[in-house]
Short mmCIF file of C-alpha atoms in Angstrom, two decimals:
data_model
loop_
_atom_site.label_atom_id
_atom_site.label_comp_id
_atom_site.label_asym_id
_atom_site.label_seq_id
_atom_site.Cartn_x
_atom_site.Cartn_y
_atom_site.Cartn_z
CA UNK A 1 -53.01 101.26 157.74
CA UNK A 2 -49.50 100.76 156.30
CA UNK A 3 -46.90 103.11 157.73
CA UNK A 4 -44.55 104.04 154.88
CA UNK A 5 -42.75 106.83 156.72
CA UNK A 6 -39.43 104.96 156.74
CA UNK A 7 -39.80 104.13 153.04
CA UNK A 8 -40.19 107.85 152.36
CA UNK A 9 -37.12 108.57 154.49
CA UNK A 10 -35.14 106.03 152.45
CA UNK A 11 -36.53 107.52 149.24
CA UNK A 12 -35.41 110.98 150.34
CA UNK A 13 -31.89 109.64 150.91
CA UNK A 14 -31.83 108.22 147.39
CA UNK A 15 -32.94 111.43 145.63
CA UNK A 16 -31.23 114.10 147.76
CA UNK A 17 -27.86 115.38 146.58
CA UNK A 18 -25.13 113.83 148.70
CA UNK A 19 -22.29 115.80 150.30
CA UNK A 20 -19.66 114.68 147.78
CA UNK A 21 -21.74 115.91 144.84
CA UNK A 22 -22.41 119.19 146.64
CA UNK A 23 -18.69 119.68 147.27
CA UNK A 24 -17.87 118.98 143.62
CA UNK A 25 -20.54 121.39 142.40
CA UNK A 26 -19.30 124.15 144.71
CA UNK A 27 -15.75 123.71 143.47
CA UNK A 28 -16.88 123.92 139.83
CA UNK A 29 -19.04 126.96 140.58
CA UNK A 30 -16.20 128.74 142.40
CA UNK A 31 -13.85 128.12 139.46
CA UNK A 32 -16.36 129.87 137.17
CA UNK A 33 -16.69 132.75 139.63
CA UNK A 34 -12.92 133.25 139.65
CA UNK A 35 -12.83 133.27 135.87
CA UNK A 36 -15.54 135.95 135.69
CA UNK A 37 -13.77 138.05 138.35
CA UNK A 38 -10.51 137.87 136.39
CA UNK A 39 -12.29 138.88 133.17
CA UNK A 40 -13.72 142.08 134.66
CA UNK A 41 -10.49 142.87 136.47
CA UNK A 42 -8.63 142.74 133.15
CA UNK A 43 -11.39 144.66 131.40
CA UNK A 44 -11.05 147.46 133.97
CA UNK A 45 -14.43 149.01 133.12
CA UNK A 46 -15.32 149.93 136.69
CA UNK A 47 -17.59 146.93 137.21
CA UNK A 48 -16.83 144.37 139.91
CA UNK A 49 -19.01 141.26 139.96
CA UNK A 50 -20.35 139.70 143.14
CA UNK A 51 -22.13 136.39 143.34
CA UNK A 52 -25.05 134.81 145.14
CA UNK A 53 -26.21 131.23 144.71
CA UNK A 54 -29.91 130.75 144.05
CA UNK A 55 -32.47 128.11 143.21
CA UNK A 56 -32.83 124.60 144.62
CA UNK A 57 -29.11 124.18 145.33
CA UNK A 58 -29.21 127.02 147.85
CA UNK A 59 -32.63 125.98 149.18
CA UNK A 60 -31.41 122.42 149.77
CA UNK A 61 -34.26 120.97 147.71
CA UNK A 62 -32.16 119.86 144.74
CA UNK A 63 -32.56 116.21 143.72
CA UNK A 64 -30.57 113.65 141.77
CA UNK A 65 -32.32 113.76 138.36
CA UNK A 66 -32.93 110.55 136.46
CA UNK A 67 -30.98 111.82 133.44
CA UNK A 68 -28.06 112.74 135.71
CA UNK A 69 -27.92 116.40 134.63
CA UNK A 70 -28.20 118.92 137.46
CA UNK A 71 -29.49 122.45 137.08
CA UNK A 72 -27.44 124.96 139.13
CA UNK A 73 -28.06 128.73 139.31
CA UNK A 74 -25.50 131.33 140.34
CA UNK A 75 -26.46 134.99 140.17
CA UNK A 76 -23.93 137.64 139.07
CA UNK A 77 -24.55 141.04 140.71
CA UNK A 78 -23.11 144.46 139.87
CA UNK A 79 -23.50 147.22 142.47
CA UNK A 80 -23.94 150.53 140.59
CA UNK A 81 -24.99 154.10 141.34
CA UNK A 82 -27.40 154.34 138.40
CA UNK A 83 -28.82 152.17 135.65
CA UNK A 84 -25.97 150.98 133.40
CA UNK A 85 -25.56 152.78 130.10
CA UNK A 86 -24.64 149.58 128.25
CA UNK A 87 -27.37 147.26 127.06
CA UNK A 88 -28.60 143.96 128.46
CA UNK A 89 -27.14 142.23 125.40
CA UNK A 90 -23.71 143.69 126.19
CA UNK A 91 -23.77 142.26 129.72
CA UNK A 92 -24.72 138.86 128.32
CA UNK A 93 -21.91 139.06 125.77
CA UNK A 94 -19.39 139.91 128.49
CA UNK A 95 -20.36 136.86 130.53
CA UNK A 96 -20.19 134.64 127.45
CA UNK A 97 -16.69 135.92 126.73
CA UNK A 98 -15.65 135.44 130.38
CA UNK A 99 -16.59 131.74 130.52
CA UNK A 100 -15.91 130.78 126.90
CA UNK A 101 -13.50 127.84 126.77
CA UNK A 102 -14.14 126.81 130.37
CA UNK A 103 -16.00 123.70 129.16
CA UNK A 104 -15.93 121.68 125.94
CA UNK A 105 -19.23 123.19 124.78
CA UNK A 106 -19.59 126.88 124.07
CA UNK A 107 -21.80 128.89 126.47
CA UNK A 108 -25.45 129.31 125.47
CA UNK A 109 -26.81 132.86 125.57
CA UNK A 110 -30.42 132.46 126.77
CA UNK A 111 -33.10 135.08 127.44
CA UNK A 112 -32.53 135.35 131.19
CA UNK A 113 -29.04 133.90 131.68
CA UNK A 114 -25.88 132.54 130.15
CA UNK A 115 -25.76 128.76 130.39
CA UNK A 116 -22.52 126.86 130.84
CA UNK A 117 -22.84 123.17 129.96
CA UNK A 118 -20.84 120.38 131.56
CA UNK A 119 -21.55 117.45 129.24
CA UNK A 120 -23.62 114.68 130.86
CA UNK A 121 -23.08 116.21 134.31
CA UNK A 122 -24.92 119.48 134.84
CA UNK A 123 -25.41 122.96 133.51
CA UNK A 124 -24.71 126.20 135.32
CA UNK A 125 -27.09 129.11 134.65
CA UNK A 126 -25.60 132.57 135.16
CA UNK A 127 -28.24 135.32 135.36
CA UNK A 128 -26.95 138.92 135.49
CA UNK A 129 -28.28 141.68 137.78
CA UNK A 130 -27.51 145.24 138.69
CA UNK A 131 -28.35 146.71 142.10
CA UNK A 132 -28.97 150.27 143.17
CA UNK A 133 -28.45 151.12 146.82
CA UNK A 134 -31.60 150.22 148.81
CA UNK A 135 -33.49 148.84 145.80
CA UNK A 136 -34.40 145.40 144.48
CA UNK A 137 -32.07 143.88 141.86
CA UNK A 138 -32.78 144.21 138.15
CA UNK A 139 -32.38 141.13 135.97
CA UNK A 140 -30.86 141.40 132.48
CA UNK A 141 -33.65 139.93 130.32
CA UNK A 142 -32.81 139.93 126.60
CA UNK A 143 -36.45 140.13 125.58
CA UNK A 144 -37.79 142.55 128.22
CA UNK A 145 -34.75 144.62 129.18
CA UNK A 146 -34.02 145.23 132.88
CA UNK A 147 -36.79 143.75 135.05
CA UNK A 148 -37.08 143.60 138.85
CA UNK A 149 -36.28 140.18 140.25
CA UNK A 150 -34.86 139.09 143.60
CA UNK A 151 -34.14 135.35 143.99
CA UNK A 152 -32.36 136.05 147.29
CA UNK A 153 -35.63 137.32 148.73
CA UNK A 154 -37.39 134.13 147.64
CA UNK A 155 -34.80 131.98 149.44
CA UNK A 156 -35.39 133.97 152.64
CA UNK A 157 -39.17 133.57 152.25
CA UNK A 158 -38.88 129.82 151.74
CA UNK A 159 -36.51 129.34 154.66
CA UNK A 160 -38.95 131.19 156.93
CA UNK A 161 -41.66 128.75 155.84
CA UNK A 162 -39.44 125.71 156.37
CA UNK A 163 -39.71 123.69 159.60
CA UNK A 164 -36.78 122.66 161.78
CA UNK A 165 -37.39 118.98 160.99
CA UNK A 166 -36.95 119.63 157.25
CA UNK A 167 -40.30 118.11 156.27
CA UNK A 168 -41.22 120.93 153.88
CA UNK A 169 -37.92 120.54 152.02
CA UNK A 170 -38.44 116.78 151.81
CA UNK A 171 -41.94 117.26 150.42
CA UNK A 172 -40.58 119.63 147.76
CA UNK A 173 -38.03 116.95 146.84
CA UNK A 174 -40.83 114.36 146.60
CA UNK A 175 -42.80 116.66 144.28
CA UNK A 176 -39.74 117.27 142.11
CA UNK A 177 -39.00 113.54 142.00
CA UNK A 178 -42.58 112.93 140.85
CA UNK A 179 -42.14 115.54 138.10
CA UNK A 180 -38.77 114.03 137.17
CA UNK A 181 -40.31 110.57 136.76
CA UNK A 182 -43.59 111.48 135.09
CA UNK A 183 -43.57 112.24 131.40
CA UNK A 184 -45.35 115.40 130.30
CA UNK A 185 -45.54 118.99 131.46
CA UNK A 186 -45.62 119.18 135.24
CA UNK A 187 -44.77 122.43 137.07
CA UNK A 188 -41.24 123.66 137.67
CA UNK A 189 -39.40 123.27 140.95
CA UNK A 190 -40.11 126.93 141.74
CA UNK A 191 -43.86 126.44 141.37
CA UNK A 192 -43.84 123.23 143.39
CA UNK A 193 -41.84 124.99 146.13
CA UNK A 194 -44.47 127.74 146.40
CA UNK A 195 -47.43 125.34 146.25
CA UNK A 196 -45.90 123.10 148.91
CA UNK A 197 -44.99 125.99 151.23
CA UNK A 198 -48.50 127.47 150.97
CA UNK A 199 -50.31 124.15 151.41
CA UNK A 200 -48.09 122.16 153.75
CA UNK A 201 -49.84 119.85 156.20
CA UNK A 202 -47.27 118.69 158.73
CA UNK A 203 -47.48 115.23 160.29
CA UNK A 204 -45.10 113.01 162.21
CA UNK A 205 -45.18 110.71 159.15
CA UNK A 206 -43.94 111.85 155.74
CA UNK A 207 -46.41 109.65 153.83
CA UNK A 208 -49.37 111.23 155.63
CA UNK A 209 -47.94 114.77 155.37
CA UNK A 210 -47.26 114.33 151.66
CA UNK A 211 -50.77 113.01 150.99
CA UNK A 212 -52.43 115.84 152.92
CA UNK A 213 -50.25 118.42 151.17
CA UNK A 214 -51.12 116.95 147.77
CA UNK A 215 -54.80 117.12 148.65
CA UNK A 216 -54.49 120.72 149.83
CA UNK A 217 -52.72 121.69 146.59
CA UNK A 218 -55.45 120.04 144.54
CA UNK A 219 -58.19 121.79 146.53
CA UNK A 220 -56.44 125.15 146.19
CA UNK A 221 -55.93 124.81 142.43
CA UNK A 222 -59.51 123.67 141.90
CA UNK A 223 -60.65 126.91 143.52
CA UNK A 224 -58.18 129.05 141.57
CA UNK A 225 -55.63 127.66 139.13
CA UNK A 226 -52.88 130.10 140.04
CA UNK A 227 -49.50 130.22 141.76
CA UNK A 228 -48.44 133.72 142.74
CA UNK A 229 -44.79 134.55 143.32
CA UNK A 230 -44.54 135.67 146.97
CA UNK A 231 -41.50 137.89 146.40
CA UNK A 232 -40.22 140.40 143.83
CA UNK A 233 -41.78 140.55 141.29
CA UNK A 234 -44.81 140.04 143.54
CA UNK A 235 -48.25 138.98 142.29
CA UNK A 236 -46.77 137.31 139.21
CA UNK A 237 -48.94 134.28 138.40
CA UNK A 238 -46.48 131.56 137.43
CA UNK A 239 -49.30 129.38 136.05
CA UNK A 240 -50.84 132.12 133.93
CA UNK A 241 -49.33 130.90 130.65
CA UNK A 242 -50.28 127.26 131.21
CA UNK A 243 -52.19 125.98 128.19
CA UNK A 244 -55.51 124.16 128.62
CA UNK A 245 -53.77 120.94 127.64
CA UNK A 246 -50.99 121.34 130.22
CA UNK A 247 -53.47 122.37 132.90
CA UNK A 248 -55.67 119.34 132.21
CA UNK A 249 -52.65 117.03 132.27
CA UNK A 250 -51.31 118.44 135.55
CA UNK A 251 -54.68 118.32 137.33
CA UNK A 252 -55.32 114.81 136.03
CA UNK A 253 -51.94 113.60 137.29
CA UNK A 254 -52.51 115.35 140.61
CA UNK A 255 -55.94 113.74 141.04
CA UNK A 256 -54.50 110.32 140.22
CA UNK A 257 -51.71 110.82 142.75
CA UNK A 258 -54.17 111.83 145.48
CA UNK A 259 -56.28 108.73 144.74
CA UNK A 260 -53.21 106.48 144.91
CA UNK A 261 -52.12 108.09 148.19
CA UNK A 262 -55.57 107.45 149.68
CA UNK A 263 -55.33 103.81 148.64
CA UNK A 264 -51.84 103.58 150.17
CA UNK A 265 -53.12 104.97 153.47
CA UNK A 266 -56.25 102.80 153.56
CA UNK A 267 -56.61 100.71 156.72
CA UNK A 268 -56.73 97.46 154.73
CA UNK A 269 -53.59 98.15 152.66
CA UNK A 270 -50.38 96.45 153.75
CA UNK A 271 -46.93 97.99 153.39
CA UNK A 272 -46.03 96.18 150.18
CA UNK A 273 -49.22 97.20 148.38
CA UNK A 274 -48.95 100.74 149.77
CA UNK A 275 -45.40 101.07 148.45
CA UNK A 276 -46.60 99.96 145.01
CA UNK A 277 -49.07 102.86 145.03
CA UNK A 278 -46.22 105.28 145.72
CA UNK A 279 -43.87 103.55 143.24
CA UNK A 280 -46.39 104.05 140.45
CA UNK A 281 -45.82 107.82 140.68
CA UNK A 282 -42.20 107.95 141.87
CA UNK A 283 -40.82 105.01 139.90
CA UNK A 284 -39.89 101.55 141.14
CA UNK A 285 -36.20 102.25 140.46
CA UNK A 286 -36.01 104.74 143.33
CA UNK A 287 -38.92 104.25 145.73
CA UNK A 288 -38.36 101.19 147.98
CA UNK A 289 -40.66 98.16 147.94
CA UNK A 290 -42.35 97.51 151.26
CA UNK A 291 -42.87 94.21 153.02
CA UNK A 292 -46.26 92.49 153.07
CA UNK A 293 -47.03 92.30 156.77
CA UNK A 294 -49.96 90.19 157.88
CA UNK A 295 -52.59 92.03 159.88
CA UNK A 296 -54.07 90.37 162.91
CA UNK A 297 -57.81 89.85 162.87
CA UNK A 298 -59.53 89.68 166.25
CA UNK A 299 -62.52 87.42 166.64
CA UNK A 300 -64.86 87.26 169.64
CA UNK A 301 -66.34 83.99 170.77
CA UNK A 302 -69.94 83.71 171.89
CA UNK A 303 -68.76 83.55 175.50
CA UNK A 304 -67.88 87.23 175.33
CA UNK A 305 -71.55 87.95 174.98
CA UNK A 306 -72.62 85.72 177.86
CA UNK A 307 -75.79 86.99 179.51
CA UNK A 308 -73.84 87.55 182.73
CA UNK A 309 -72.24 90.57 181.07
CA UNK A 310 -75.43 92.09 179.69
CA UNK A 311 -77.66 94.51 181.49
CA UNK A 312 -81.12 93.19 180.79
CA UNK A 313 -82.63 96.62 181.37
CA UNK A 314 -80.91 97.96 178.26
CA UNK A 315 -82.40 97.24 174.87
CA UNK A 316 -79.64 97.00 172.28
CA UNK A 317 -82.14 97.79 169.59
CA UNK A 318 -82.81 101.18 171.16
CA UNK A 319 -79.45 102.40 169.85
CA UNK A 320 -80.39 101.89 166.21
CA UNK A 321 -81.13 104.87 163.98
CA UNK A 322 -80.21 107.48 166.59
CA UNK A 323 -78.16 109.73 164.28
CA UNK A 324 -79.53 113.27 164.04
CA UNK A 325 -78.92 115.87 161.36
CA UNK A 326 -78.79 119.62 161.90
CA UNK A 327 -80.64 120.34 158.67
CA UNK A 328 -83.67 118.61 160.17
CA UNK A 329 -83.74 121.21 162.93
CA UNK A 330 -82.52 124.44 161.30
CA UNK A 331 -82.35 125.97 157.79
CA UNK A 332 -78.88 125.52 156.30
CA UNK A 333 -77.17 127.77 153.77
CA UNK A 334 -73.62 126.70 152.88
CA UNK A 335 -71.30 129.68 152.47
CA UNK A 336 -67.83 128.64 153.58
CA UNK A 337 -65.64 125.56 153.74
CA UNK A 338 -63.84 124.50 156.88
CA UNK A 339 -60.81 122.25 156.54
CA UNK A 340 -60.22 119.99 159.57
CA UNK A 341 -56.90 118.28 160.16
CA UNK A 342 -56.53 116.76 163.61
CA UNK A 343 -56.08 113.55 165.57
CA UNK A 344 -58.75 112.24 167.92
CA UNK A 345 -57.71 110.53 171.16
CA UNK A 346 -60.00 108.45 173.39
CA UNK A 347 -59.14 106.24 176.33
CA UNK A 348 -59.12 102.60 175.33
CA UNK A 349 -59.11 103.33 171.59
CA UNK A 350 -56.31 103.90 169.11
CA UNK A 351 -55.68 107.40 167.78
CA UNK A 352 -57.52 108.14 164.54
CA UNK A 353 -57.30 110.97 162.04
CA UNK A 354 -60.27 113.25 161.48
CA UNK A 355 -59.77 115.32 158.41
CA UNK A 356 -61.81 116.61 155.53
CA UNK A 357 -63.71 119.57 154.22
CA UNK A 358 -66.98 120.60 155.79
CA UNK A 359 -69.52 123.01 154.43
CA UNK A 360 -70.16 125.83 156.88
CA UNK A 361 -72.98 128.28 157.21
CA UNK A 362 -73.45 131.68 158.76
CA UNK A 363 -77.00 132.51 159.96
#
């Protein structure tokens, strides 16, 4: 079996946002924050904005997109004693006025945020919230009014799910890189983050962990095509509005990816051919090409089976057709599925993986 763990590590390095880009984005974000603070200070309407980064930038799952345009989110929060008397549209207008002229393009007033566009670089989304003491934030939604939403809570939930080695965050980056490369409607980074966190299958190798996580996601969505937000607003199904066409496309792409991953991890696949399986879904521009390593075949000469080594009292034929099946002994009624994911060790043999889904019964 080809071990592509290092290729995945190199791939992660190529898609993850480097420190220089992060520093530049923080500086640009802080300049916008200062401009908004100055606007409300001059307005002197009793409102003082505070800020909290959100989304993939804060979760450290942001990737270098192929089109070069990053998506950054920075929440604007107003601590108040009661629901504001001014409308959602007024808050949006204030933010538009505050950042107008900061970039060459005028700000875009969207349903859930004000978008500031840095041409051919990135765009900064500025959602607006108000907070009552001890309550969840309320998002200014132009179509729905004030709705409960707490991105900060989601970041805490995700970080609690994340492992110290960073494998979950890498797997989210791999999923986002797949979506970035593939044409068509694949889920958002938020949905992929939830699906990965709920279906993660850790392994010492990223290629194996990614394959097993993909398979778990596929199994979960086949049972119930849903992705529920784990934080406020809870129980929101983020896949509820997926059309039949988009659902069919996503599940088809997911099935194809699982099949390619299985081929890449097959015992007879060398590193070069395995990497080509991964490159088909990630793109050959970013995923490294492996090296075709020759596997060693072991042949036994007839001398190994010299009669001096054989116990004549044992009939080799007596070990044929000895497999037994439980259904031949007891009635079976499948009710549950058991998912096994483990490694089997035996003295004198290499470690093998035993994984799969078994039908289980309760008598």
